[in-house]
Coordinates of C-alpha atoms (C1' of nucleotides) in Angstrom, one line a residue:
Chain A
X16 CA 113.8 105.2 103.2
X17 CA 117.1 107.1 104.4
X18 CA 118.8 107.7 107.2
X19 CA 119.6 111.0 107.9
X20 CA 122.3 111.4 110.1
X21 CA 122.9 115.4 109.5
X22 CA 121.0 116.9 112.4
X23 CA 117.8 118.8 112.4
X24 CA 119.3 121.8 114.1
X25 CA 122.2 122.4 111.3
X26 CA 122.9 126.0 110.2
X27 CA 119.5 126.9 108.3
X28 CA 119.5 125.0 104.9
X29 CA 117.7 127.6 102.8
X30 CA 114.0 127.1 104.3
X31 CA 112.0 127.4 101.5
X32 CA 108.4 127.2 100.9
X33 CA 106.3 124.3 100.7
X34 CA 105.3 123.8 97.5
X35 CA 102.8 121.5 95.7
X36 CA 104.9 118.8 95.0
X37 CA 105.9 119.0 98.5
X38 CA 102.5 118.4 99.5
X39 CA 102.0 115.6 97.4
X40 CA 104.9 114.0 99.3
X41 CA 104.1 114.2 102.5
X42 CA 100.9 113.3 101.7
X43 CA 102.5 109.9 100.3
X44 CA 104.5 109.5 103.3
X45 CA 101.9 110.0 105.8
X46 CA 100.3 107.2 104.5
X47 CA 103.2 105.4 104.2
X48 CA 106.4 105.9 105.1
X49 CA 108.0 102.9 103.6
X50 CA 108.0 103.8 100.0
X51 CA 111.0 103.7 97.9
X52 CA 112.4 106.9 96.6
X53 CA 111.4 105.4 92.9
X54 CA 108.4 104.6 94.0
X55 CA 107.7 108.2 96.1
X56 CA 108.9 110.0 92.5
X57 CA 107.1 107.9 90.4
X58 CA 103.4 108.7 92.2
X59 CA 104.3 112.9 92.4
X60 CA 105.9 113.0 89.0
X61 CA 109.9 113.1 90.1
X62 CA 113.2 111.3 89.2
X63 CA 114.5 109.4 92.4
X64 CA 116.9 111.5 93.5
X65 CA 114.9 114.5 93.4
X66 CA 112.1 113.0 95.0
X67 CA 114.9 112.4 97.8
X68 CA 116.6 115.8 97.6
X69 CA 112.6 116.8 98.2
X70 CA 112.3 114.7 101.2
X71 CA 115.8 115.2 102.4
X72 CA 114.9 118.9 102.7
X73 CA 111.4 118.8 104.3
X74 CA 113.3 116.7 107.0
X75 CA 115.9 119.3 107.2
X76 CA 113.4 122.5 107.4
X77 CA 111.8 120.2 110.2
X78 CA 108.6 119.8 108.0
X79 CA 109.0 116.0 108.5
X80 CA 109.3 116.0 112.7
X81 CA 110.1 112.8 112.4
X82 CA 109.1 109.1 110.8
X83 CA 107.9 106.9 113.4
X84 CA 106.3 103.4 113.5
X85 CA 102.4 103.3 114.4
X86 CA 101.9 100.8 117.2
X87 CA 98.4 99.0 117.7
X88 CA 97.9 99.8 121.7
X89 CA 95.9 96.2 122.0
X90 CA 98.7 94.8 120.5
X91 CA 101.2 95.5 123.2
X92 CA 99.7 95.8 126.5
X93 CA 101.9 94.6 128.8
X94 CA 101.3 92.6 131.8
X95 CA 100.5 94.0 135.1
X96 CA 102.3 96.0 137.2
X97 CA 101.6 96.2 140.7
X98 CA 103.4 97.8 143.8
X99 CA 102.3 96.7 147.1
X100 CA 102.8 97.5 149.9
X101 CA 103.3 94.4 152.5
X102 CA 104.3 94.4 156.7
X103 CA 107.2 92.2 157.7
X104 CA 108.7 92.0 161.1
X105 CA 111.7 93.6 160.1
X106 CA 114.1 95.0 157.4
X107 CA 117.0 93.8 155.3
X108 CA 117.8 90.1 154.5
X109 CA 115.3 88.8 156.7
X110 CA 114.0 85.5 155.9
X111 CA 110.6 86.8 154.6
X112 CA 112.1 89.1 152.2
X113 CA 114.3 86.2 150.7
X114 CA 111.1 84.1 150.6
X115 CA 109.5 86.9 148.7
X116 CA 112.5 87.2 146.2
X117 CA 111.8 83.2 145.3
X118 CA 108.7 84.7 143.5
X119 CA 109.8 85.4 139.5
X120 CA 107.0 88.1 139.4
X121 CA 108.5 90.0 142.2
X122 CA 111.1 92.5 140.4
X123 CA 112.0 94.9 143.0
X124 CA 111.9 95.3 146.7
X125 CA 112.5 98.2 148.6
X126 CA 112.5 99.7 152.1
X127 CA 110.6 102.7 152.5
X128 CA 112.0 105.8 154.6
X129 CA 109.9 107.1 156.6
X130 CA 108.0 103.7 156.9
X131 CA 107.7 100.6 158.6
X132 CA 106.5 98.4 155.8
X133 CA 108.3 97.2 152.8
X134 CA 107.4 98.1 148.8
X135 CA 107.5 95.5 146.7
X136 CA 106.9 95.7 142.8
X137 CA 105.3 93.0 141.3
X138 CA 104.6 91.7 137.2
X139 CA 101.7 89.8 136.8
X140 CA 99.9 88.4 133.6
X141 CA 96.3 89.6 134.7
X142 CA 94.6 90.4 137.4
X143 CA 93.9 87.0 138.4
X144 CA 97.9 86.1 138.2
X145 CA 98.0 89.0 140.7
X146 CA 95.4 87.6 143.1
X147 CA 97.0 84.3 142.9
X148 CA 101.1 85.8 143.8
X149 CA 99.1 88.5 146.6
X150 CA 97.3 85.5 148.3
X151 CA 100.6 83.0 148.0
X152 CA 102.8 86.2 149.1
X153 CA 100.9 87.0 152.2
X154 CA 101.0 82.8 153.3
X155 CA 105.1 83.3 154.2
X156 CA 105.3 83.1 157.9
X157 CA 105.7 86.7 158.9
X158 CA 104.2 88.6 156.0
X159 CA 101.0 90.1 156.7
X160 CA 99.2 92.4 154.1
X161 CA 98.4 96.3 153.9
X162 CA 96.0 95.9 151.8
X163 CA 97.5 99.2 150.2
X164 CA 98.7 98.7 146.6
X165 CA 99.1 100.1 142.9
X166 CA 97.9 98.6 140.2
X167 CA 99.1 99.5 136.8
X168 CA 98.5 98.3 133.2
X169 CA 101.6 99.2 130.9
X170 CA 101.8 99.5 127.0
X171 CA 105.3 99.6 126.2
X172 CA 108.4 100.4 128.7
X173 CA 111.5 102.1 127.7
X174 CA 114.8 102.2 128.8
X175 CA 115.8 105.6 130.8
X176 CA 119.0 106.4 130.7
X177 CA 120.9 107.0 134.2
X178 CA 120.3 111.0 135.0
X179 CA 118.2 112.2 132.1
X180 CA 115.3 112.5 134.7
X181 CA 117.1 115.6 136.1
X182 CA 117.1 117.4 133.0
X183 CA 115.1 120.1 131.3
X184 CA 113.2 119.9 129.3
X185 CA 112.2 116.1 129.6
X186 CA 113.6 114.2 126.7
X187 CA 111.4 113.5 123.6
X188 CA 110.7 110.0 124.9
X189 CA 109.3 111.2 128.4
X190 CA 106.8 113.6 126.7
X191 CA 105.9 111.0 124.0
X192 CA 102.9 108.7 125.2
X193 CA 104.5 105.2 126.2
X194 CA 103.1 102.3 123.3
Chain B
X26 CA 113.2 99.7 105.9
X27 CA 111.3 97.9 103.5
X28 CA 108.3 98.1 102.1
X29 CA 105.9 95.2 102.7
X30 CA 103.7 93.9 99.7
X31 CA 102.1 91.4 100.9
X32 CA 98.7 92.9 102.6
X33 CA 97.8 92.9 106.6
X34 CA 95.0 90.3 106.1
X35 CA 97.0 87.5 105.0
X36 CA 95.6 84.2 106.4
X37 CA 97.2 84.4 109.8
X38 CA 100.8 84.7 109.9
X39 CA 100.8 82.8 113.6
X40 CA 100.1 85.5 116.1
X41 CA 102.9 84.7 118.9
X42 CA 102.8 87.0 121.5
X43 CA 104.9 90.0 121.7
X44 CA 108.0 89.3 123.6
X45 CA 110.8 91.4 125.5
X46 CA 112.9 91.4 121.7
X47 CA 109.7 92.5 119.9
X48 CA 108.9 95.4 122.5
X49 CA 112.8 96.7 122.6
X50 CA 112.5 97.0 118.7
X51 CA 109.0 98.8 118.5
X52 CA 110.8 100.9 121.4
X53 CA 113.6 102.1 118.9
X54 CA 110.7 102.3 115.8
X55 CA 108.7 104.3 117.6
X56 CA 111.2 106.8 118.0
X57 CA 112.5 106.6 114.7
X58 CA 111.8 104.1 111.8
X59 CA 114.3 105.1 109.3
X60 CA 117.2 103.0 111.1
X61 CA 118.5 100.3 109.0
X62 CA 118.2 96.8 110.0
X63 CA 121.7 96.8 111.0
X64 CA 121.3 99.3 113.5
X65 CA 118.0 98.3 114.4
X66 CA 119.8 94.4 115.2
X67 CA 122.2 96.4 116.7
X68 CA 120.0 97.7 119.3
X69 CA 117.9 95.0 120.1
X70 CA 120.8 92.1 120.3
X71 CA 119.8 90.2 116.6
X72 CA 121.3 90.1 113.3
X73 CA 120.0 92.2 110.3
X74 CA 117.9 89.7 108.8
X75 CA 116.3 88.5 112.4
X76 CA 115.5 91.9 112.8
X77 CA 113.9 92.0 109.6
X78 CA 111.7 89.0 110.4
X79 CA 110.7 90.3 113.7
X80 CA 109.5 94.0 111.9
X81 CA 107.6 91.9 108.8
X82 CA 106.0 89.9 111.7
X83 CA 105.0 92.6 113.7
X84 CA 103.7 94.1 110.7
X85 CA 101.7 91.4 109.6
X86 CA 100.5 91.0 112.6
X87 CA 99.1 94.3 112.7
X88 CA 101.2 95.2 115.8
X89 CA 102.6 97.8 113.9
X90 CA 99.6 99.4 112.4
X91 CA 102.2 101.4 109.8
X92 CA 104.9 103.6 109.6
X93 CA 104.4 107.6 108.9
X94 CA 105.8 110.7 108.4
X95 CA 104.9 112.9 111.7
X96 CA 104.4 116.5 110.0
X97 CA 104.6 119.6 111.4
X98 CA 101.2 121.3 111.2
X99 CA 102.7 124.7 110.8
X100 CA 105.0 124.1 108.5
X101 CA 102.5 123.2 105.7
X102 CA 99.8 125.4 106.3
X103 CA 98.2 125.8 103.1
X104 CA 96.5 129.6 102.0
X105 CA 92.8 130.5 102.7
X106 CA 90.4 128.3 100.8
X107 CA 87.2 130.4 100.4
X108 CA 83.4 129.8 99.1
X109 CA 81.7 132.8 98.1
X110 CA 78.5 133.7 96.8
X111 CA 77.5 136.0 94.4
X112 CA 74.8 137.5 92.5
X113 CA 75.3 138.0 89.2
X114 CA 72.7 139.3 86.1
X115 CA 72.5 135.2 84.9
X116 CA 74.0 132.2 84.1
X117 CA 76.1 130.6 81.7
X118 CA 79.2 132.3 80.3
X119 CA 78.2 136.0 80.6
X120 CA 80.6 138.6 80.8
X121 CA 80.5 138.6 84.4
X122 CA 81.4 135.2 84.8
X123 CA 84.6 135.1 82.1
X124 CA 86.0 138.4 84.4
X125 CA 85.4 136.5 87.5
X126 CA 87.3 133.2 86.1
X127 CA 89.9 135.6 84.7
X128 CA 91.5 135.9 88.1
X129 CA 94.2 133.2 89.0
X130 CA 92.8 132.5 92.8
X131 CA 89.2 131.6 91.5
X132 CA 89.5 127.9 91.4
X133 CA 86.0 127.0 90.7
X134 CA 82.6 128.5 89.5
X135 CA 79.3 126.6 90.6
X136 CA 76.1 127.4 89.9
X137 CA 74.0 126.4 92.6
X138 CA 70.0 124.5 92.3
X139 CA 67.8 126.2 94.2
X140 CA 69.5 129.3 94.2
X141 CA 70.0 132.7 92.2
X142 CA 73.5 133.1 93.0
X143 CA 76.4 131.4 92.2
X144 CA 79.3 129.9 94.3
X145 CA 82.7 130.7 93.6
X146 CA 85.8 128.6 95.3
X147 CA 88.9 131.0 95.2
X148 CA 92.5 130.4 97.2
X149 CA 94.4 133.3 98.6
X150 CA 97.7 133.5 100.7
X151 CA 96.0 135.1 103.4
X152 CA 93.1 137.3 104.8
X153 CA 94.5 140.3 103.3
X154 CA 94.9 138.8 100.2
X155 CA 91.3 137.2 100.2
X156 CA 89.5 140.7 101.0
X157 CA 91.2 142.3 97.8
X158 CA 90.2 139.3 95.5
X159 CA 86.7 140.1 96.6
X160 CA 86.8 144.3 96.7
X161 CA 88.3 143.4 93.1
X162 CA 85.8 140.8 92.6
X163 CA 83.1 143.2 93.7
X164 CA 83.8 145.8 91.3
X165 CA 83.4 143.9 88.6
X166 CA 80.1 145.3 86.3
X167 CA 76.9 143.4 87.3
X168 CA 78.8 141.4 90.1
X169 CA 77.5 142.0 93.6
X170 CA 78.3 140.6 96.6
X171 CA 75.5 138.6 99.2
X172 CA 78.3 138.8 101.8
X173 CA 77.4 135.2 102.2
X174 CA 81.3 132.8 102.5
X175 CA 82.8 130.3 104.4
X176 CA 86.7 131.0 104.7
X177 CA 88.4 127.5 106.0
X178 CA 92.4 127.5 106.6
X179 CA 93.7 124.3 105.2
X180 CA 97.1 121.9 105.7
X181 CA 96.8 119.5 103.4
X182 CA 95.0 118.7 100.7
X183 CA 95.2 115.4 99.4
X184 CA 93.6 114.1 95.9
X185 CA 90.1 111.9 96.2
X186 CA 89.7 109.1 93.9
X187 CA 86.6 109.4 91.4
X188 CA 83.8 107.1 93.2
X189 CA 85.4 106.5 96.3
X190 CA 82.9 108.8 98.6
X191 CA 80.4 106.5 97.8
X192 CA 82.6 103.6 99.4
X193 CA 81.4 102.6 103.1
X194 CA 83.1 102.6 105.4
X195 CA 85.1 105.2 104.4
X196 CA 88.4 104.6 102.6
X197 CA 91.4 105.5 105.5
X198 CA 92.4 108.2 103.9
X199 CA 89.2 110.2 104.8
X200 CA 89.7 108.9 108.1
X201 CA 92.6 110.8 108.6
X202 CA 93.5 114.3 110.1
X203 CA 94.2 116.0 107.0
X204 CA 98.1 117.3 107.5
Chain C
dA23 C1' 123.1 140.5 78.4
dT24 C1' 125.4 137.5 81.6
dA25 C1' 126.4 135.2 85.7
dA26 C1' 124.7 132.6 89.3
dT27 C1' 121.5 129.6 91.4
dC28 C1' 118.2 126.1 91.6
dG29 C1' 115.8 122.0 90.8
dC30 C1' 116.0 118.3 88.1
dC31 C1' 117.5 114.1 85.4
dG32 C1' 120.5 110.1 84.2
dT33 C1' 124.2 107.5 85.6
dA34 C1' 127.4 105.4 88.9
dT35 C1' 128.4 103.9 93.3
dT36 C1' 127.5 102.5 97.8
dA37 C1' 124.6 100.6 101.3
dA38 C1' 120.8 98.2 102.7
dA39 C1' 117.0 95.0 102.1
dT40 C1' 115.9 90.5 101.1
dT41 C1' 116.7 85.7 100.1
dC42 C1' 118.8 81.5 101.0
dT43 C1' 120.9 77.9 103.6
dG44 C1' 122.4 75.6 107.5
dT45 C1' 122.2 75.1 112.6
dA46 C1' 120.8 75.2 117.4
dT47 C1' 116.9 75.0 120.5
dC48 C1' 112.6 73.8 122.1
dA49 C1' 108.2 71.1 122.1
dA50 C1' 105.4 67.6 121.0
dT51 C1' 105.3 62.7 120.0
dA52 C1' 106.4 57.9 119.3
Chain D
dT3 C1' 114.4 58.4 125.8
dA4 C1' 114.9 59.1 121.1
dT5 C1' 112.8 61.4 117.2
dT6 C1' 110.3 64.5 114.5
dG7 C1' 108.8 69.0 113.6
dA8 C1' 108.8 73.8 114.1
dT9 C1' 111.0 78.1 115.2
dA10 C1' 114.3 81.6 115.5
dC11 C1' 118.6 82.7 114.5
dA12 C1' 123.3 83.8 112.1
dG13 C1' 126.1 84.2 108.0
dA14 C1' 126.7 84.5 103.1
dA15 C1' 124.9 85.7 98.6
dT16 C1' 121.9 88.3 95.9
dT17 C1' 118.8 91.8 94.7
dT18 C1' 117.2 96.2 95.3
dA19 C1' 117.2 100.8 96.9
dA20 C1' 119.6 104.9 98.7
dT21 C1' 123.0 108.1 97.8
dA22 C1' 126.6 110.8 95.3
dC23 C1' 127.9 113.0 91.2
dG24 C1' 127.9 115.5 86.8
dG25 C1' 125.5 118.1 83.6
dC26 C1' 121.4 120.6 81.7
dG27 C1' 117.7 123.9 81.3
dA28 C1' 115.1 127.5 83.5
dT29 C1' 114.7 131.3 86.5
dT30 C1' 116.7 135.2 89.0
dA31 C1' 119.9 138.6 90.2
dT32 C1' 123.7 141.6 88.7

DNA sequence: ATAATCGCCGTATTAAATTCTGTATCAATA
DNA sequence: TATTGATACAGAATTTAATACGGCGATTAT
């Protein structure tokens, strides 16, 4: 299918009704949105290029929101994401914190304000994985647990870009559920 | 994009897991599946036709479950479907009946078993519409009404294959939220 | 009546999808 | 360690589809 690259928001292209044949498309592309236009015109009763001048404008009038891939959920579940919380006898590049950086599954680490203990956030395989990087974690000399941690099981993660989280409303892809 | 032939339940295309690559570029379908290969290799760090293999992959794989046209419910609203009974004198093609079919919005004429009335399918644009089809209807000689109707507001309809409701399980497409 | 508009078709052109071939990389194996 | 096989990729070539364009018939407005 096309690209259109003429926005959705353009000055009012004549929004006309939605007719029959109309409804015949979109019920084509809701099944499947990978037909070709000869194919779309063929099963409505259209030339290509009018089933596309069709389409074109129900993507225009915003009758088409959008044409989006439909991701099995299973099929992408992502590891698990953990951030724990963890006590070491101090702050900055202490020895413990560089023996905690060693671990591949530990992506981020970061002081808390207002806190004496250290957050630390953690990508495991399963559950099990996790156990196994908690238990060798809290064997460095120095690092005791707090037994206080987040678990998370994530579908699909998306770049954000730098400052968007300060605008309003929340782009598309913050409102939009994350597989 | 392309338009796969070959069906999901081919004899197992090797199911690799889905890596960083394959997540980036169901990130970008997700939001929108009408890029080009190009772009979508763009994106993602691959050339057009590794792109390519990674989306038939993922199809085939079932990871993407298909790719659909989101529609906006409002925008294809379809007119008041109504079923309404009447009573008329009898059966069959009398008088009554030929002035009832006479009016464009009366779609269908049933008479029901087990009944003395007959069931009459008629679409209107709207509420209004519908009540002066039936004060019209109404007034027609030996036609009374048994203020008995069921008035449904539909989006989409979509065509049903001959046979097919006896199918189990039920084909997708009556699976589906009808827009 | 006449002009204007709209939706469509057929054709031509452009762009993208798809195929093909060679190559680098990694893994398993001798 | 060398070798074989499989995999994923890039680049070029080919096929197919998307898109632009011109003209026609039907409908609507003037």
């Amino acid at each position: 299918m096309d690209k259109e690259t003429d926005g959705i928001l353009q000055n009012r292209p004549a929004a006309r009704d939605v007719d029959a044949t109309d409804r015949k498309i979109l019920g084509v592309l809701v099944d499947d949105a990978t037909v070709s236009y000869a194919e779309l015109g063929d099963r409505v009763g259209l030339s290509p290029p009018a089933a596309h001048e069709r389409v074109k404008r129900l993507r225009r009038s915003g009758t088409i929101r959008n044409t989006a891939a439909i991701i099995d959920p299973k099929a992408v579940r992502k590891p698990l994401l953990a951030f724990v919380h963890i006590d070491t006898k101090g702050w900055g590049k202490t020895p413990e914190l560089m023996a905690i950086s060693e671990h591949p599954e530990v992506e981020e680490i970061h002081s808390v304000a207002g806190d004496t203990c250290m957050l630390i956030k953690v990508r495991t395989e399963d559950t099990r994985a996790l156990e196994g990087l908690l238990s060798r974690l809290y064997e460095t000399p120095g690092v005791t647990s707090t037994r206080s941690y987040v678990v998370l099981s994530t579908y699909l993660e998306r770049p954000v870009q730098p400052g968007i989280t300060t605008e309003w409303p929340a782009p598309r892809h913050m409102a939009k559920p994350l597989y």
